[in-house]
């Protein structure tokens, strides 16, 4: 690795928005270590991005295994934790197992990833950490009880870490309805309803989220912030 090469760890980088962030980083000449739950899949995806990418297995929902998963990762100059899961949960029909998994994944798993990296995170304002929350934290919907609550916890986690880890910068990115993301593929009726309530009639895109993530990684003047990528969808 040359002195001009920066290494980024993208947790949840094998698919969706995490993969596109990994792709953008390698395209601009950075080195990327991306993670997914399956080692073979992570290695295959990394190979598709070229020689500057490597893939490893990491499961945020099993935080006790994270340190071992990251043992072979060297110095890191930026971190994106984009690994997410969704569920549909209400207090009337509360799914304890589902709620526990998502809370563990996002709150304990996110924090343990940073803890496990330890001093391998370059102690500099040039080092950015981006945590993924979601606008359900601010705009709950039926079934979003767990997701809304846990994303509120991610907001608190990011704020606390921005103080504890300074000068390393920590910010939280909250995507809204990302119309061209894999999650929304084939759900045109729902997307049409969201577009009808969005100023300008267009939803945010994966490219919008990738651009926001790179902005937060790179801008040395921003820490402890909550960035929404949502094109201001109006409440129903």
mmCIF file with all atom_site columns, N, CA and C in Angstrom, residues 89-135:
data_model
loop_
_atom_site.group_PDB
_atom_site.id
_atom_site.type_symbol
_atom_site.label_atom_id
_atom_site.label_alt_id
_atom_site.label_comp_id
_atom_site.label_asym_id
_atom_site.label_entity_id
_atom_site.label_seq_id
_atom_site.pdbx_PDB_ins_code
_atom_site.Cartn_x
_atom_site.Cartn_y
_atom_site.Cartn_z
_atom_site.occupancy
_atom_site.B_iso_or_equiv
_atom_site.pdbx_formal_charge
_atom_site.auth_seq_id
_atom_site.auth_comp_id
_atom_site.auth_asym_id
_atom_site.auth_atom_id
_atom_site.pdbx_PDB_model_num
ATOM 1   N N  . UNK A 1 89  ? -42.915 -4.810  12.954 1.00 0.00 ? 89  UNK A N  1
ATOM 2   C CA . UNK A 1 89  ? -43.168 -5.118  14.357 1.00 0.00 ? 89  UNK A CA 1
ATOM 3   C C  . UNK A 1 89  ? -44.080 -4.057  14.952 1.00 0.00 ? 89  UNK A C  1
ATOM 4   N N  . UNK A 1 90  ? -44.996 -4.488  15.792 1.00 0.00 ? 90  UNK A N  1
ATOM 5   C CA . UNK A 1 90  ? -45.872 -3.575  16.513 1.00 0.00 ? 90  UNK A CA 1
ATOM 6   C C  . UNK A 1 90  ? -45.868 -3.963  17.977 1.00 0.00 ? 90  UNK A C  1
ATOM 7   N N  . UNK A 1 91  ? -46.265 -3.042  18.831 1.00 0.00 ? 91  UNK A N  1
ATOM 8   C CA . UNK A 1 91  ? -46.287 -3.358  20.257 1.00 0.00 ? 91  UNK A CA 1
ATOM 9   C C  . UNK A 1 91  ? -47.426 -4.316  20.591 1.00 0.00 ? 91  UNK A C  1
ATOM 10  N N  . UNK A 1 92  ? -48.463 -4.330  19.775 1.00 0.00 ? 92  UNK A N  1
ATOM 11  C CA . UNK A 1 92  ? -49.584 -5.243  20.033 1.00 0.00 ? 92  UNK A CA 1
ATOM 12  C C  . UNK A 1 92  ? -49.239 -6.683  19.669 1.00 0.00 ? 92  UNK A C  1
ATOM 13  N N  . UNK A 1 93  ? -48.428 -6.848  18.636 1.00 0.00 ? 93  UNK A N  1
ATOM 14  C CA . UNK A 1 93  ? -47.990 -8.187  18.223 1.00 0.00 ? 93  UNK A CA 1
ATOM 15  C C  . UNK A 1 93  ? -46.467 -8.210  18.236 1.00 0.00 ? 93  UNK A C  1
ATOM 16  N N  . UNK A 1 94  ? -45.908 -8.028  19.413 1.00 0.00 ? 94  UNK A N  1
ATOM 17  C CA . UNK A 1 94  ? -44.475 -7.782  19.525 1.00 0.00 ? 94  UNK A CA 1
ATOM 18  C C  . UNK A 1 94  ? -43.669 -9.065  19.335 1.00 0.00 ? 94  UNK A C  1
ATOM 19  N N  . UNK A 1 95  ? -42.743 -9.015  18.386 1.00 0.00 ? 95  UNK A N  1
ATOM 20  C CA . UNK A 1 95  ? -41.845 -10.131 18.086 1.00 0.00 ? 95  UNK A CA 1
ATOM 21  C C  . UNK A 1 95  ? -40.524 -9.876  18.809 1.00 0.00 ? 95  UNK A C  1
ATOM 22  N N  . UNK A 1 96  ? -40.335 -10.536 19.944 1.00 0.00 ? 96  UNK A N  1
ATOM 23  C CA . UNK A 1 96  ? -39.144 -10.295 20.761 1.00 0.00 ? 96  UNK A CA 1
ATOM 24  C C  . UNK A 1 96  ? -37.882 -10.695 20.010 1.00 0.00 ? 96  UNK A C  1
ATOM 25  N N  . UNK A 1 97  ? -37.915 -11.837 19.353 1.00 0.00 ? 97  UNK A N  1
ATOM 26  C CA . UNK A 1 97  ? -36.717 -12.315 18.649 1.00 0.00 ? 97  UNK A CA 1
ATOM 27  C C  . UNK A 1 97  ? -36.312 -11.359 17.539 1.00 0.00 ? 97  UNK A C  1
ATOM 28  N N  . UNK A 1 98  ? -37.287 -10.912 16.754 1.00 0.00 ? 98  UNK A N  1
ATOM 29  C CA . UNK A 1 98  ? -36.978 -9.988  15.669 1.00 0.00 ? 98  UNK A CA 1
ATOM 30  C C  . UNK A 1 98  ? -36.447 -8.668  16.181 1.00 0.00 ? 98  UNK A C  1
ATOM 31  N N  . UNK A 1 99  ? -37.075 -8.149  17.228 1.00 0.00 ? 99  UNK A N  1
ATOM 32  C CA . UNK A 1 99  ? -36.636 -6.885  17.801 1.00 0.00 ? 99  UNK A CA 1
ATOM 33  C C  . UNK A 1 99  ? -35.238 -7.006  18.389 1.00 0.00 ? 99  UNK A C  1
ATOM 34  N N  . UNK A 1 100 ? -34.972 -8.107  19.058 1.00 0.00 ? 100 UNK A N  1
ATOM 35  C CA . UNK A 1 100 ? -33.654 -8.314  19.663 1.00 0.00 ? 100 UNK A CA 1
ATOM 36  C C  . UNK A 1 100 ? -32.574 -8.403  18.592 1.00 0.00 ? 100 UNK A C  1
ATOM 37  N N  . UNK A 1 101 ? -32.871 -9.077  17.495 1.00 0.00 ? 101 UNK A N  1
ATOM 38  C CA . UNK A 1 101 ? -31.876 -9.214  16.433 1.00 0.00 ? 101 UNK A CA 1
ATOM 39  C C  . UNK A 1 101 ? -31.508 -7.860  15.836 1.00 0.00 ? 101 UNK A C  1
ATOM 40  N N  . UNK A 1 102 ? -32.516 -7.053  15.517 1.00 0.00 ? 102 UNK A N  1
ATOM 41  C CA . UNK A 1 102 ? -32.222 -5.772  14.884 1.00 0.00 ? 102 UNK A CA 1
ATOM 42  C C  . UNK A 1 102 ? -31.532 -4.826  15.851 1.00 0.00 ? 102 UNK A C  1
ATOM 43  N N  . UNK A 1 103 ? -31.962 -4.820  17.110 1.00 0.00 ? 103 UNK A N  1
ATOM 44  C CA . UNK A 1 103 ? -31.300 -3.970  18.102 1.00 0.00 ? 103 UNK A CA 1
ATOM 45  C C  . UNK A 1 103 ? -29.854 -4.394  18.296 1.00 0.00 ? 103 UNK A C  1
ATOM 46  N N  . UNK A 1 104 ? -29.618 -5.693  18.323 1.00 0.00 ? 104 UNK A N  1
ATOM 47  C CA . UNK A 1 104 ? -28.249 -6.192  18.470 1.00 0.00 ? 104 UNK A CA 1
ATOM 48  C C  . UNK A 1 104 ? -27.406 -5.821  17.255 1.00 0.00 ? 104 UNK A C  1
ATOM 49  N N  . UNK A 1 105 ? -27.954 -6.039  16.069 1.00 0.00 ? 105 UNK A N  1
ATOM 50  C CA . UNK A 1 105 ? -27.231 -5.772  14.830 1.00 0.00 ? 105 UNK A CA 1
ATOM 51  C C  . UNK A 1 105 ? -26.809 -4.309  14.745 1.00 0.00 ? 105 UNK A C  1
ATOM 52  N N  . UNK A 1 106 ? -27.761 -3.397  14.955 1.00 0.00 ? 106 UNK A N  1
ATOM 53  C CA . UNK A 1 106 ? -27.469 -1.987  14.705 1.00 0.00 ? 106 UNK A CA 1
ATOM 54  C C  . UNK A 1 106 ? -26.775 -1.297  15.868 1.00 0.00 ? 106 UNK A C  1
ATOM 55  N N  . UNK A 1 107 ? -27.126 -1.620  17.081 1.00 0.00 ? 107 UNK A N  1
ATOM 56  C CA . UNK A 1 107 ? -26.547 -0.893  18.205 1.00 0.00 ? 107 UNK A CA 1
ATOM 57  C C  . UNK A 1 107 ? -25.296 -1.579  18.737 1.00 0.00 ? 107 UNK A C  1
ATOM 58  N N  . UNK A 1 108 ? -25.406 -2.841  19.111 1.00 0.00 ? 108 UNK A N  1
ATOM 59  C CA . UNK A 1 108 ? -24.236 -3.553  19.625 1.00 0.00 ? 108 UNK A CA 1
ATOM 60  C C  . UNK A 1 108 ? -23.253 -3.851  18.501 1.00 0.00 ? 108 UNK A C  1
ATOM 61  N N  . UNK A 1 109 ? -23.747 -4.321  17.350 1.00 0.00 ? 109 UNK A N  1
ATOM 62  C CA . UNK A 1 109 ? -22.871 -4.664  16.230 1.00 0.00 ? 109 UNK A CA 1
ATOM 63  C C  . UNK A 1 109 ? -22.120 -3.472  15.685 1.00 0.00 ? 109 UNK A C  1
ATOM 64  N N  . UNK A 1 110 ? -22.804 -2.346  15.516 1.00 0.00 ? 110 UNK A N  1
ATOM 65  C CA . UNK A 1 110 ? -22.133 -1.145  15.030 1.00 0.00 ? 110 UNK A CA 1
ATOM 66  C C  . UNK A 1 110 ? -21.025 -0.724  15.995 1.00 0.00 ? 110 UNK A C  1
ATOM 67  N N  . UNK A 1 111 ? -21.374 -0.653  17.281 1.00 0.00 ? 111 UNK A N  1
ATOM 68  C CA . UNK A 1 111 ? -20.397 -0.204  18.284 1.00 0.00 ? 111 UNK A CA 1
ATOM 69  C C  . UNK A 1 111 ? -19.223 -1.172  18.388 1.00 0.00 ? 111 UNK A C  1
ATOM 70  N N  . UNK A 1 112 ? -19.498 -2.469  18.347 1.00 0.00 ? 112 UNK A N  1
ATOM 71  C CA . UNK A 1 112 ? -18.411 -3.449  18.480 1.00 0.00 ? 112 UNK A CA 1
ATOM 72  C C  . UNK A 1 112 ? -17.479 -3.417  17.277 1.00 0.00 ? 112 UNK A C  1
ATOM 73  N N  . UNK A 1 113 ? -18.010 -3.122  16.104 1.00 0.00 ? 113 UNK A N  1
ATOM 74  C CA . UNK A 1 113 ? -17.144 -3.004  14.928 1.00 0.00 ? 113 UNK A CA 1
ATOM 75  C C  . UNK A 1 113 ? -16.097 -1.917  15.144 1.00 0.00 ? 113 UNK A C  1
ATOM 76  N N  . UNK A 1 114 ? -16.524 -0.779  15.639 1.00 0.00 ? 114 UNK A N  1
ATOM 77  C CA . UNK A 1 114 ? -15.598 0.328   15.894 1.00 0.00 ? 114 UNK A CA 1
ATOM 78  C C  . UNK A 1 114 ? -14.643 -0.032  17.016 1.00 0.00 ? 114 UNK A C  1
ATOM 79  N N  . UNK A 1 115 ? -15.160 -0.656  18.070 1.00 0.00 ? 115 UNK A N  1
ATOM 80  C CA . UNK A 1 115 ? -14.310 -1.092  19.176 1.00 0.00 ? 115 UNK A CA 1
ATOM 81  C C  . UNK A 1 115 ? -13.260 -2.085  18.711 1.00 0.00 ? 115 UNK A C  1
ATOM 82  N N  . UNK A 1 116 ? -13.662 -3.035  17.882 1.00 0.00 ? 116 UNK A N  1
ATOM 83  C CA . UNK A 1 116 ? -12.734 -4.072  17.427 1.00 0.00 ? 116 UNK A CA 1
ATOM 84  C C  . UNK A 1 116 ? -11.619 -3.505  16.563 1.00 0.00 ? 116 UNK A C  1
ATOM 85  N N  . UNK A 1 117 ? -11.916 -2.468  15.796 1.00 0.00 ? 117 UNK A N  1
ATOM 86  C CA . UNK A 1 117 ? -10.868 -1.845  14.982 1.00 0.00 ? 117 UNK A CA 1
ATOM 87  C C  . UNK A 1 117 ? -9.850  -1.108  15.849 1.00 0.00 ? 117 UNK A C  1
ATOM 88  N N  . UNK A 1 118 ? -10.321 -0.510  16.909 1.00 0.00 ? 118 UNK A N  1
ATOM 89  C CA . UNK A 1 118 ? -9.435  0.132   17.869 1.00 0.00 ? 118 UNK A CA 1
ATOM 90  C C  . UNK A 1 118 ? -8.473  1.120   17.239 1.00 0.00 ? 118 UNK A C  1
ATOM 91  N N  . UNK A 1 119 ? -7.206  0.970   17.551 1.00 0.00 ? 119 UNK A N  1
ATOM 92  C CA . UNK A 1 119 ? -6.195  1.912   17.081 1.00 0.00 ? 119 UNK A CA 1
ATOM 93  C C  . UNK A 1 119 ? -5.872  1.764   15.604 1.00 0.00 ? 119 UNK A C  1
ATOM 94  N N  . UNK A 1 120 ? -6.476  0.795   14.940 1.00 0.00 ? 120 UNK A N  1
ATOM 95  C CA . UNK A 1 120 ? -6.291  0.691   13.488 1.00 0.00 ? 120 UNK A CA 1
ATOM 96  C C  . UNK A 1 120 ? -7.067  1.775   12.736 1.00 0.00 ? 120 UNK A C  1
ATOM 97  N N  . UNK A 1 121 ? -8.006  2.448   13.422 1.00 0.00 ? 121 UNK A N  1
ATOM 98  C CA . UNK A 1 121 ? -8.680  3.602   12.843 1.00 0.00 ? 121 UNK A CA 1
ATOM 99  C C  . UNK A 1 121 ? -7.755  4.802   12.968 1.00 0.00 ? 121 UNK A C  1
ATOM 100 N N  . UNK A 1 122 ? -7.336  5.352   11.854 1.00 0.00 ? 122 UNK A N  1
ATOM 101 C CA . UNK A 1 122 ? -6.402  6.479   11.868 1.00 0.00 ? 122 UNK A CA 1
ATOM 102 C C  . UNK A 1 122 ? -6.983  7.637   12.673 1.00 0.00 ? 122 UNK A C  1
ATOM 103 N N  . UNK A 1 123 ? -6.224  8.126   13.657 1.00 0.00 ? 123 UNK A N  1
ATOM 104 C CA . UNK A 1 123 ? -6.699  9.149   14.578 1.00 0.00 ? 123 UNK A CA 1
ATOM 105 C C  . UNK A 1 123 ? -6.499  10.530  13.965 1.00 0.00 ? 123 UNK A C  1
ATOM 106 N N  . UNK A 1 124 ? -7.413  10.928  13.082 1.00 0.00 ? 124 UNK A N  1
ATOM 107 C CA . UNK A 1 124 ? -7.240  12.146  12.307 1.00 0.00 ? 124 UNK A CA 1
ATOM 108 C C  . UNK A 1 124 ? -8.596  12.682  11.875 1.00 0.00 ? 124 UNK A C  1
ATOM 109 N N  . UNK A 1 125 ? -8.682  13.998  11.651 1.00 0.00 ? 125 UNK A N  1
ATOM 110 C CA . UNK A 1 125 ? -9.914  14.570  11.112 1.00 0.00 ? 125 UNK A CA 1
ATOM 111 C C  . UNK A 1 125 ? -10.186 14.076  9.696  1.00 0.00 ? 125 UNK A C  1
ATOM 112 N N  . UNK A 1 126 ? -9.181  13.512  9.049  1.00 0.00 ? 126 UNK A N  1
ATOM 113 C CA . UNK A 1 126 ? -9.389  12.969  7.714  1.00 0.00 ? 126 UNK A CA 1
ATOM 114 C C  . UNK A 1 126 ? -10.095 11.614  7.748  1.00 0.00 ? 126 UNK A C  1
ATOM 115 N N  . UNK A 1 127 ? -10.217 11.035  8.931  1.00 0.00 ? 127 UNK A N  1
ATOM 116 C CA . UNK A 1 127 ? -10.890 9.742   9.081  1.00 0.00 ? 127 UNK A CA 1
ATOM 117 C C  . UNK A 1 127 ? -12.366 9.972   9.373  1.00 0.00 ? 127 UNK A C  1
ATOM 118 N N  . UNK A 1 128 ? -13.217 9.428   8.508  1.00 0.00 ? 128 UNK A N  1
ATOM 119 C CA . UNK A 1 128 ? -14.658 9.564   8.694  1.00 0.00 ? 128 UNK A CA 1
ATOM 120 C C  . UNK A 1 128 ? -15.323 8.223   8.937  1.00 0.00 ? 128 UNK A C  1
ATOM 121 N N  . UNK A 1 129 ? -16.301 8.234   9.815  1.00 0.00 ? 129 UNK A N  1
ATOM 122 C CA . UNK A 1 129 ? -17.144 7.062   10.061 1.00 0.00 ? 129 UNK A CA 1
ATOM 123 C C  . UNK A 1 129 ? -18.574 7.443   9.711  1.00 0.00 ? 129 UNK A C  1
ATOM 124 N N  . UNK A 1 130 ? -19.219 6.619   8.905  1.00 0.00 ? 130 UNK A N  1
ATOM 125 C CA . UNK A 1 130 ? -20.612 6.856   8.519  1.00 0.00 ? 130 UNK A CA 1
ATOM 126 C C  . UNK A 1 130 ? -21.454 5.677   8.978  1.00 0.00 ? 130 UNK A C  1
ATOM 127 N N  . UNK A 1 131 ? -22.421 5.945   9.846  1.00 0.00 ? 131 UNK A N  1
ATOM 128 C CA . UNK A 1 131 ? -23.350 4.933   10.321 1.00 0.00 ? 131 UNK A CA 1
ATOM 129 C C  . UNK A 1 131 ? -24.679 5.108   9.589  1.00 0.00 ? 131 UNK A C  1
ATOM 130 N N  . UNK A 1 132 ? -25.318 3.998   9.248  1.00 0.00 ? 132 UNK A N  1
ATOM 131 C CA . UNK A 1 132 ? -26.599 4.081   8.544  1.00 0.00 ? 132 UNK A CA 1
ATOM 132 C C  . UNK A 1 132 ? -27.753 3.961   9.530  1.00 0.00 ? 132 UNK A C  1
ATOM 133 N N  . UNK A 1 133 ? -28.576 4.988   9.561  1.00 0.00 ? 133 UNK A N  1
ATOM 134 C CA . UNK A 1 133 ? -29.841 4.949   10.278 1.00 0.00 ? 133 UNK A CA 1
ATOM 135 C C  . UNK A 1 133 ? -30.971 4.782   9.279  1.00 0.00 ? 133 UNK A C  1
ATOM 136 N N  . UNK A 1 134 ? -31.940 5.697   9.316  1.00 0.00 ? 134 UNK A N  1
ATOM 137 C CA . UNK A 1 134 ? -33.055 5.655   8.377  1.00 0.00 ? 134 UNK A CA 1
ATOM 138 C C  . UNK A 1 134 ? -34.113 6.649   8.799  1.00 0.00 ? 134 UNK A C  1
ATOM 139 N N  . UNK A 1 135 ? -34.850 7.200   7.835  1.00 0.00 ? 135 UNK A N  1
ATOM 140 C CA . UNK A 1 135 ? -35.812 8.240   8.174  1.00 0.00 ? 135 UNK A CA 1
ATOM 141 C C  . UNK A 1 135 ? -37.033 7.707   8.914  1.00 0.00 ? 135 UNK A C  1
#
